[in-house]
Amino acid sequence: DFHLGQIMIVSDDVFLIDFEGEPERSMDERRHKASPLRDVAGLIRSLDYAALAAVDRMIQTMPDGAGPIYDSASQWRREAVREFLHAYRLRVDAAELHSPDQEGFDGWLRFLLLEKVVYEVGYELANRPGWLHVPLIGMWELLFPGEDLPR
C-alpha cells in the first residue's frame, strides 16, 4: 500500500514509513510476497490523488479556472509519473530485477493500476464518497487512454 503519505523527507534524506499494508487485506495476505510493481502502481495512483486534490482546492477559490487548473495538474501528474518510472526502470534494469521487455513491464503495470483503481472505487464508496471522482477519473484514463473525460 505504498503512497506519498508514506514518504518522509528530512533535510537531504528520504525515509519510507508505515509498512502495515492495505487495511482491507488480512494479515496473512499482507505477509505474502508480491511484485514490487504493486508499490509502483500505488505510488502512481497516489500522484493522481495529489494532483486532483490540488485541483479541488484551487477550484474552490477560482471556480472559473477549472479547465486550465485541471490541465496543469494533469500535465504535472504525467511528468511526475514519467520521471518516477524512468528512475525506477534505471535502478531495476541495472539490478536486473525485471525483464527488460518494456511491453511486458507496461502490461503488468497497467494490470496492477487497474486492480488498484478498482479497489479505490470500493474504498471511496464505503468511506469517502466525496473522493469517488478520483478513482473514476483514473479508471477512465486506464480504460480509454488519450480520450478526454466526458463532460
mmCIF file of N, CA, C and O in Angstrom, residues 66-140:
data_model
loop_
_atom_site.group_PDB
_atom_site.id
_atom_site.type_symbol
_atom_site.label_atom_id
_atom_site.label_comp_id
_atom_site.label_asym_id
_atom_site.label_seq_id
_atom_site.Cartn_x
_atom_site.Cartn_y
_atom_site.Cartn_z
ATOM 1 N N ALA A 66 -11.448 26.167 -13.756
ATOM 2 C CA ALA A 66 -11.414 24.711 -13.612
ATOM 3 C C ALA A 66 -10.668 24.019 -14.752
ATOM 4 O O ALA A 66 -9.841 23.136 -14.506
ATOM 5 N N GLY A 67 -10.951 24.391 -15.992
ATOM 6 C CA GLY A 67 -10.314 23.727 -17.138
ATOM 7 C C GLY A 67 -8.801 23.858 -17.134
ATOM 8 O O GLY A 67 -8.085 22.843 -17.162
ATOM 9 N N PRO A 68 -8.284 25.098 -17.087
ATOM 10 C CA PRO A 68 -6.826 25.255 -17.084
ATOM 11 C C PRO A 68 -6.154 24.653 -15.837
ATOM 12 O O PRO A 68 -5.051 24.121 -15.927
ATOM 13 N N ILE A 69 -6.834 24.733 -14.695
ATOM 14 C CA ILE A 69 -6.273 24.150 -13.471
ATOM 15 C C ILE A 69 -6.150 22.640 -13.631
ATOM 16 O O ILE A 69 -5.115 22.044 -13.326
ATOM 17 N N TYR A 70 -7.203 22.011 -14.129
ATOM 18 C CA TYR A 70 -7.176 20.562 -14.342
ATOM 19 C C TYR A 70 -6.098 20.192 -15.363
ATOM 20 O O TYR A 70 -5.360 19.229 -15.162
ATOM 21 N N ASP A 71 -5.993 20.954 -16.441
ATOM 22 C CA ASP A 71 -4.986 20.668 -17.462
ATOM 23 C C ASP A 71 -3.575 20.756 -16.886
ATOM 24 O O ASP A 71 -2.724 19.912 -17.177
ATOM 25 N N SER A 72 -3.310 21.775 -16.070
ATOM 26 C CA SER A 72 -1.986 21.933 -15.455
ATOM 27 C C SER A 72 -1.686 20.786 -14.501
ATOM 28 O O SER A 72 -0.574 20.243 -14.494
ATOM 29 N N ALA A 73 -2.670 20.415 -13.695
ATOM 30 C CA ALA A 73 -2.473 19.305 -12.757
ATOM 31 C C ALA A 73 -2.242 17.999 -13.510
ATOM 32 O O ALA A 73 -1.409 17.182 -13.106
ATOM 33 N N SER A 74 -2.961 17.799 -14.599
ATOM 34 C CA SER A 74 -2.780 16.587 -15.403
ATOM 35 C C SER A 74 -1.386 16.539 -16.015
ATOM 36 O O SER A 74 -0.754 15.480 -16.060
ATOM 37 N N GLN A 75 -0.920 17.687 -16.478
ATOM 38 C CA GLN A 75 0.430 17.736 -17.041
ATOM 39 C C GLN A 75 1.463 17.429 -15.958
ATOM 40 O O GLN A 75 2.414 16.672 -16.176
ATOM 41 N N TRP A 76 1.311 18.004 -14.760
ATOM 42 C CA TRP A 76 2.230 17.731 -13.654
ATOM 43 C C TRP A 76 2.243 16.247 -13.335
ATOM 44 O O TRP A 76 3.290 15.639 -13.172
ATOM 45 N N ARG A 77 1.051 15.653 -13.269
ATOM 46 C CA ARG A 77 0.931 14.235 -12.954
ATOM 47 C C ARG A 77 1.631 13.381 -14.003
ATOM 48 O O ARG A 77 2.368 12.462 -13.687
ATOM 49 N N ARG A 78 1.411 13.685 -15.297
ATOM 50 C CA ARG A 78 2.064 12.921 -16.370
ATOM 51 C C ARG A 78 3.586 13.010 -16.265
ATOM 52 O O ARG A 78 4.291 12.006 -16.400
ATOM 53 N N GLU A 79 4.091 14.212 -16.019
ATOM 54 C CA GLU A 79 5.537 14.396 -15.909
ATOM 55 C C GLU A 79 6.097 13.698 -14.676
ATOM 56 O O GLU A 79 7.165 13.087 -14.736
ATOM 57 N N ALA A 80 5.376 13.782 -13.555
ATOM 58 C CA ALA A 80 5.826 13.125 -12.320
ATOM 59 C C ALA A 80 5.866 11.605 -12.509
ATOM 60 O O ALA A 80 6.839 10.945 -12.112
ATOM 61 N N VAL A 81 4.842 11.054 -13.135
ATOM 62 C CA VAL A 81 4.803 9.605 -13.381
ATOM 63 C C VAL A 81 5.916 9.209 -14.334
ATOM 64 O O VAL A 81 6.617 8.216 -14.116
ATOM 65 N N ARG A 82 6.096 9.980 -15.404
ATOM 66 C CA ARG A 82 7.157 9.667 -16.374
ATOM 67 C C ARG A 82 8.533 9.662 -15.697
ATOM 68 O O ARG A 82 9.337 8.739 -15.881
ATOM 69 N N GLU A 83 8.813 10.684 -14.897
ATOM 70 C CA GLU A 83 10.114 10.762 -14.219
ATOM 71 C C GLU A 83 10.287 9.640 -13.197
ATOM 72 O O GLU A 83 11.361 9.058 -13.074
ATOM 73 N N PHE A 84 9.230 9.352 -12.451
ATOM 74 C CA PHE A 84 9.293 8.269 -11.474
ATOM 75 C C PHE A 84 9.567 6.934 -12.160
ATOM 76 O O PHE A 84 10.447 6.172 -11.749
ATOM 77 N N LEU A 85 8.813 6.639 -13.235
ATOM 78 C CA LEU A 85 9.015 5.368 -13.938
ATOM 79 C C LEU A 85 10.394 5.296 -14.582
ATOM 80 O O LEU A 85 11.024 4.232 -14.594
ATOM 81 N N HIS A 86 10.871 6.410 -15.099
ATOM 82 C CA HIS A 86 12.208 6.437 -15.692
ATOM 83 C C HIS A 86 13.265 6.100 -14.631
ATOM 84 O O HIS A 86 14.135 5.241 -14.853
ATOM 85 N N ALA A 87 13.185 6.750 -13.486
ATOM 86 C CA ALA A 87 14.144 6.496 -12.407
ATOM 87 C C ALA A 87 14.026 5.056 -11.904
ATOM 88 O O ALA A 87 15.043 4.390 -11.645
ATOM 89 N N TYR A 88 12.804 4.585 -11.783
ATOM 90 C CA TYR A 88 12.586 3.209 -11.326
ATOM 91 C C TYR A 88 13.210 2.220 -12.302
ATOM 92 O O TYR A 88 13.934 1.312 -11.900
ATOM 93 N N ARG A 89 12.931 2.398 -13.587
ATOM 94 C CA ARG A 89 13.466 1.466 -14.586
ATOM 95 C C ARG A 89 14.995 1.497 -14.621
ATOM 96 O O ARG A 89 15.633 0.454 -14.784
ATOM 97 N N LEU A 90 15.584 2.669 -14.456
ATOM 98 C CA LEU A 90 17.051 2.738 -14.429
ATOM 99 C C LEU A 90 17.621 1.862 -13.321
ATOM 100 O O LEU A 90 18.591 1.130 -13.524
ATOM 101 N N ARG A 91 17.010 1.927 -12.147
ATOM 102 C CA ARG A 91 17.514 1.170 -10.999
ATOM 103 C C ARG A 91 17.245 -0.322 -11.135
ATOM 104 O O ARG A 91 18.121 -1.129 -10.891
ATOM 105 N N VAL A 92 16.021 -0.685 -11.516
ATOM 106 C CA VAL A 92 15.713 -2.116 -11.585
ATOM 107 C C VAL A 92 16.367 -2.776 -12.791
ATOM 108 O O VAL A 92 16.735 -3.943 -12.720
ATOM 109 N N ASP A 93 16.541 -2.040 -13.876
ATOM 110 C CA ASP A 93 17.242 -2.614 -15.023
ATOM 111 C C ASP A 93 18.701 -2.868 -14.670
ATOM 112 O O ASP A 93 19.262 -3.906 -15.031
ATOM 113 N N ALA A 94 19.319 -1.937 -13.948
ATOM 114 C CA ALA A 94 20.715 -2.108 -13.539
ATOM 115 C C ALA A 94 20.867 -3.316 -12.613
ATOM 116 O O ALA A 94 21.859 -4.035 -12.670
ATOM 117 N N ALA A 95 19.865 -3.541 -11.774
ATOM 118 C CA ALA A 95 19.912 -4.662 -10.832
ATOM 119 C C ALA A 95 19.312 -5.938 -11.432
ATOM 120 O O ALA A 95 19.275 -6.973 -10.769
ATOM 121 N N GLU A 96 18.808 -5.846 -12.658
ATOM 122 C CA GLU A 96 18.175 -6.971 -13.347
ATOM 123 C C GLU A 96 17.043 -7.577 -12.514
ATOM 124 O O GLU A 96 16.926 -8.785 -12.358
ATOM 125 N N LEU A 97 16.183 -6.710 -11.980
ATOM 126 C CA LEU A 97 15.061 -7.163 -11.156
ATOM 127 C C LEU A 97 13.812 -7.466 -11.966
ATOM 128 O O LEU A 97 12.915 -8.156 -11.495
ATOM 129 N N HIS A 98 13.700 -6.920 -13.149
ATOM 130 C CA HIS A 98 12.561 -7.154 -14.034
ATOM 131 C C HIS A 98 13.090 -7.525 -15.406
ATOM 132 O O HIS A 98 14.221 -7.227 -15.750
ATOM 133 N N SER A 99 12.223 -8.113 -16.175
ATOM 134 C CA SER A 99 12.555 -8.365 -17.569
ATOM 135 C C SER A 99 12.777 -7.022 -18.270
ATOM 136 O O SER A 99 12.042 -6.067 -18.017
ATOM 137 N N PRO A 100 13.758 -6.929 -19.143
ATOM 138 C CA PRO A 100 13.973 -5.663 -19.860
ATOM 139 C C PRO A 100 12.894 -5.384 -20.910
ATOM 140 O O PRO A 100 12.887 -4.331 -21.517
ATOM 141 N N ASP A 101 11.958 -6.321 -21.097
ATOM 142 C CA ASP A 101 10.886 -6.182 -22.073
ATOM 143 C C ASP A 101 9.935 -5.069 -21.654
ATOM 144 O O ASP A 101 9.153 -5.221 -20.710
ATOM 145 N N GLN A 102 9.979 -3.930 -22.333
ATOM 146 C CA GLN A 102 9.155 -2.773 -21.980
ATOM 147 C C GLN A 102 7.667 -3.078 -22.129
ATOM 148 O O GLN A 102 6.859 -2.656 -21.317
ATOM 149 N N GLU A 103 7.297 -3.821 -23.155
ATOM 150 C CA GLU A 103 5.880 -4.140 -23.378
ATOM 151 C C GLU A 103 5.320 -4.984 -22.227
ATOM 152 O O GLU A 103 4.223 -4.733 -21.743
ATOM 153 N N GLY A 104 6.086 -5.966 -21.779
ATOM 154 C CA GLY A 104 5.653 -6.791 -20.648
ATOM 155 C C GLY A 104 5.551 -5.975 -19.365
ATOM 156 O O GLY A 104 4.599 -6.117 -18.599
ATOM 157 N N PHE A 105 6.530 -5.119 -19.139
ATOM 158 C CA PHE A 105 6.529 -4.234 -17.969
ATOM 159 C C PHE A 105 5.288 -3.350 -17.994
ATOM 160 O O PHE A 105 4.564 -3.244 -16.997
ATOM 161 N N ASP A 106 5.035 -2.712 -19.135
ATOM 162 C CA ASP A 106 3.887 -1.809 -19.250
ATOM 163 C C ASP A 106 2.564 -2.544 -19.042
ATOM 164 O O ASP A 106 1.656 -2.035 -18.385
ATOM 165 N N GLY A 107 2.448 -3.747 -19.601
ATOM 166 C CA GLY A 107 1.213 -4.514 -19.459
ATOM 167 C C GLY A 107 0.956 -4.923 -18.022
ATOM 168 O O GLY A 107 -0.176 -4.818 -17.524
ATOM 169 N N TRP A 108 1.991 -5.393 -17.341
ATOM 170 C CA TRP A 108 1.849 -5.802 -15.942
ATOM 171 C C TRP A 108 1.515 -4.590 -15.074
ATOM 172 O O TRP A 108 0.636 -4.658 -14.208
ATOM 173 N N LEU A 109 2.181 -3.480 -15.312
ATOM 174 C CA LEU A 109 1.900 -2.271 -14.535
ATOM 175 C C LEU A 109 0.479 -1.780 -14.786
ATOM 176 O O LEU A 109 -0.235 -1.399 -13.856
ATOM 177 N N ARG A 110 0.043 -1.825 -16.004
ATOM 178 C CA ARG A 110 -1.330 -1.405 -16.333
ATOM 179 C C ARG A 110 -2.349 -2.275 -15.608
ATOM 180 O O ARG A 110 -3.335 -1.786 -15.076
ATOM 181 N N PHE A 111 -2.115 -3.593 -15.573
ATOM 182 C CA PHE A 111 -2.997 -4.502 -14.845
ATOM 183 C C PHE A 111 -3.047 -4.125 -13.362
ATOM 184 O O PHE A 111 -4.125 -4.055 -12.761
ATOM 185 N N LEU A 112 -1.889 -3.881 -12.753
ATOM 186 C CA LEU A 112 -1.840 -3.541 -11.331
ATOM 187 C C LEU A 112 -2.476 -2.182 -11.052
ATOM 188 O O LEU A 112 -3.102 -1.984 -10.003
ATOM 189 N N LEU A 113 -2.347 -1.240 -11.979
ATOM 190 C CA LEU A 113 -3.024 0.055 -11.827
ATOM 191 C C LEU A 113 -4.540 -0.124 -11.875
ATOM 192 O O LEU A 113 -5.267 0.481 -11.078
ATOM 193 N N LEU A 114 -5.001 -0.958 -12.763
ATOM 194 C CA LEU A 114 -6.439 -1.213 -12.845
ATOM 195 C C LEU A 114 -6.940 -1.915 -11.587
ATOM 196 O O LEU A 114 -7.989 -1.558 -11.042
ATOM 197 N N GLU A 115 -6.172 -2.875 -11.096
ATOM 198 C CA GLU A 115 -6.532 -3.545 -9.842
ATOM 199 C C GLU A 115 -6.628 -2.532 -8.702
ATOM 200 O O GLU A 115 -7.571 -2.550 -7.908
ATOM 201 N N LYS A 116 -5.677 -1.625 -8.639
ATOM 202 C CA LYS A 116 -5.643 -0.623 -7.573
ATOM 203 C C LYS A 116 -6.826 0.334 -7.689
ATOM 204 O O LYS A 116 -7.459 0.682 -6.696
ATOM 205 N N VAL A 117 -7.139 0.785 -8.882
ATOM 206 C CA VAL A 117 -8.206 1.759 -9.063
ATOM 207 C C VAL A 117 -9.567 1.124 -8.753
ATOM 208 O O VAL A 117 -10.455 1.777 -8.193
ATOM 209 N N VAL A 118 -9.745 -0.159 -9.057
ATOM 210 C CA VAL A 118 -10.998 -0.843 -8.696
ATOM 211 C C VAL A 118 -11.121 -0.925 -7.178
ATOM 212 O O VAL A 118 -12.195 -0.680 -6.613
ATOM 213 N N TYR A 119 -10.021 -1.244 -6.496
ATOM 214 C CA TYR A 119 -10.020 -1.248 -5.030
ATOM 215 C C TYR A 119 -10.397 0.144 -4.495
ATOM 216 O O TYR A 119 -11.194 0.268 -3.566
ATOM 217 N N GLU A 120 -9.821 1.180 -5.097
ATOM 218 C CA GLU A 120 -10.091 2.553 -4.645
ATOM 219 C C GLU A 120 -11.559 2.933 -4.812
ATOM 220 O O GLU A 120 -12.110 3.645 -3.963
ATOM 221 N N VAL A 121 -12.194 2.485 -5.884
ATOM 222 C CA VAL A 121 -13.613 2.778 -6.078
ATOM 223 C C VAL A 121 -14.409 2.228 -4.894
ATOM 224 O O VAL A 121 -15.232 2.930 -4.300
ATOM 225 N N GLY A 122 -14.157 0.987 -4.525
ATOM 226 C CA GLY A 122 -14.848 0.397 -3.380
ATOM 227 C C GLY A 122 -14.539 1.119 -2.087
ATOM 228 O O GLY A 122 -15.435 1.375 -1.267
ATOM 229 N N TYR A 123 -13.271 1.477 -1.897
ATOM 230 C CA TYR A 123 -12.872 2.181 -0.670
ATOM 231 C C TYR A 123 -13.566 3.537 -0.568
ATOM 232 O O TYR A 123 -14.105 3.894 0.482
ATOM 233 N N GLU A 124 -13.544 4.291 -1.655
ATOM 234 C CA GLU A 124 -14.142 5.628 -1.612
ATOM 235 C C GLU A 124 -15.659 5.554 -1.453
ATOM 236 O O GLU A 124 -16.249 6.367 -0.735
ATOM 237 N N LEU A 125 -16.301 4.585 -2.088
ATOM 238 C CA LEU A 125 -17.750 4.427 -1.911
ATOM 239 C C LEU A 125 -18.095 4.159 -0.450
ATOM 240 O O LEU A 125 -19.070 4.693 0.075
ATOM 241 N N ALA A 126 -17.280 3.347 0.210
ATOM 242 C CA ALA A 126 -17.552 2.967 1.590
ATOM 243 C C ALA A 126 -17.131 4.031 2.596
ATOM 244 O O ALA A 126 -17.741 4.152 3.663
ATOM 245 N N ASN A 127 -16.101 4.799 2.288
ATOM 246 C CA ASN A 127 -15.506 5.681 3.299
ATOM 247 C C ASN A 127 -15.523 7.167 2.971
ATOM 248 O O ASN A 127 -15.635 7.987 3.873
ATOM 249 N N ARG A 128 -15.325 7.513 1.712
ATOM 250 C CA ARG A 128 -15.225 8.933 1.336
ATOM 251 C C ARG A 128 -15.898 9.164 -0.010
ATOM 252 O O ARG A 128 -15.214 9.391 -1.014
ATOM 253 N N PRO A 129 -17.215 9.146 -0.056
ATOM 254 C CA PRO A 129 -17.893 9.293 -1.347
ATOM 255 C C PRO A 129 -17.540 10.587 -2.076
ATOM 256 O O PRO A 129 -17.604 10.638 -3.308
ATOM 257 N N GLY A 130 -17.156 11.610 -1.354
ATOM 258 C CA GLY A 130 -16.768 12.865 -1.992
ATOM 259 C C GLY A 130 -15.481 12.759 -2.804
ATOM 260 O O GLY A 130 -15.168 13.647 -3.584
ATOM 261 N N TRP A 131 -14.729 11.688 -2.613
ATOM 262 C CA TRP A 131 -13.485 11.467 -3.342
ATOM 263 C C TRP A 131 -13.650 10.449 -4.469
ATOM 264 O O TRP A 131 -12.680 10.098 -5.149
ATOM 265 N N LEU A 132 -14.848 9.946 -4.696
ATOM 266 C CA LEU A 132 -15.074 8.908 -5.689
ATOM 267 C C LEU A 132 -14.611 9.317 -7.087
ATOM 268 O O LEU A 132 -14.183 8.481 -7.888
ATOM 269 N N HIS A 133 -14.666 10.619 -7.376
ATOM 270 C CA HIS A 133 -14.244 11.066 -8.702
ATOM 271 C C HIS A 133 -12.777 10.746 -8.996
ATOM 272 O O HIS A 133 -12.407 10.548 -10.150
ATOM 273 N N VAL A 134 -11.941 10.658 -7.960
ATOM 274 C CA VAL A 134 -10.510 10.423 -8.200
ATOM 275 C C VAL A 134 -10.275 9.044 -8.826
ATOM 276 O O VAL A 134 -9.669 8.951 -9.897
ATOM 277 N N PRO A 135 -10.746 7.950 -8.207
ATOM 278 C CA PRO A 135 -10.520 6.673 -8.884
ATOM 279 C C PRO A 135 -11.328 6.523 -10.170
ATOM 280 O O PRO A 135 -10.882 5.830 -11.095
ATOM 281 N N LEU A 136 -12.489 7.164 -10.260
ATOM 282 C CA LEU A 136 -13.258 7.058 -11.502
ATOM 283 C C LEU A 136 -12.530 7.721 -12.666
ATOM 284 O O LEU A 136 -12.515 7.202 -13.783
ATOM 285 N N ILE A 137 -11.902 8.863 -12.408
ATOM 286 C CA ILE A 137 -11.085 9.507 -13.455
ATOM 287 C C ILE A 137 -9.902 8.610 -13.812
ATOM 288 O O ILE A 137 -9.582 8.421 -14.985
ATOM 289 N N GLY A 138 -9.268 8.041 -12.785
ATOM 290 C CA GLY A 138 -8.154 7.124 -13.045
ATOM 291 C C GLY A 138 -8.577 5.916 -13.859
ATOM 292 O O GLY A 138 -7.867 5.472 -14.761
ATOM 293 N N MET A 139 -9.766 5.378 -13.552
ATOM 294 C CA MET A 139 -10.267 4.230 -14.300
ATOM 295 C C MET A 139 -10.532 4.615 -15.757
ATOM 296 O O MET A 139 -10.177 3.876 -16.676
ATOM 297 N N TRP A 140 -11.139 5.781 -15.960
ATOM 298 C CA TRP A 140 -11.410 6.251 -17.329
ATOM 299 C C TRP A 140 -10.098 6.337 -18.116
ATOM 300 O O TRP A 140 -10.011 5.881 -19.250
#
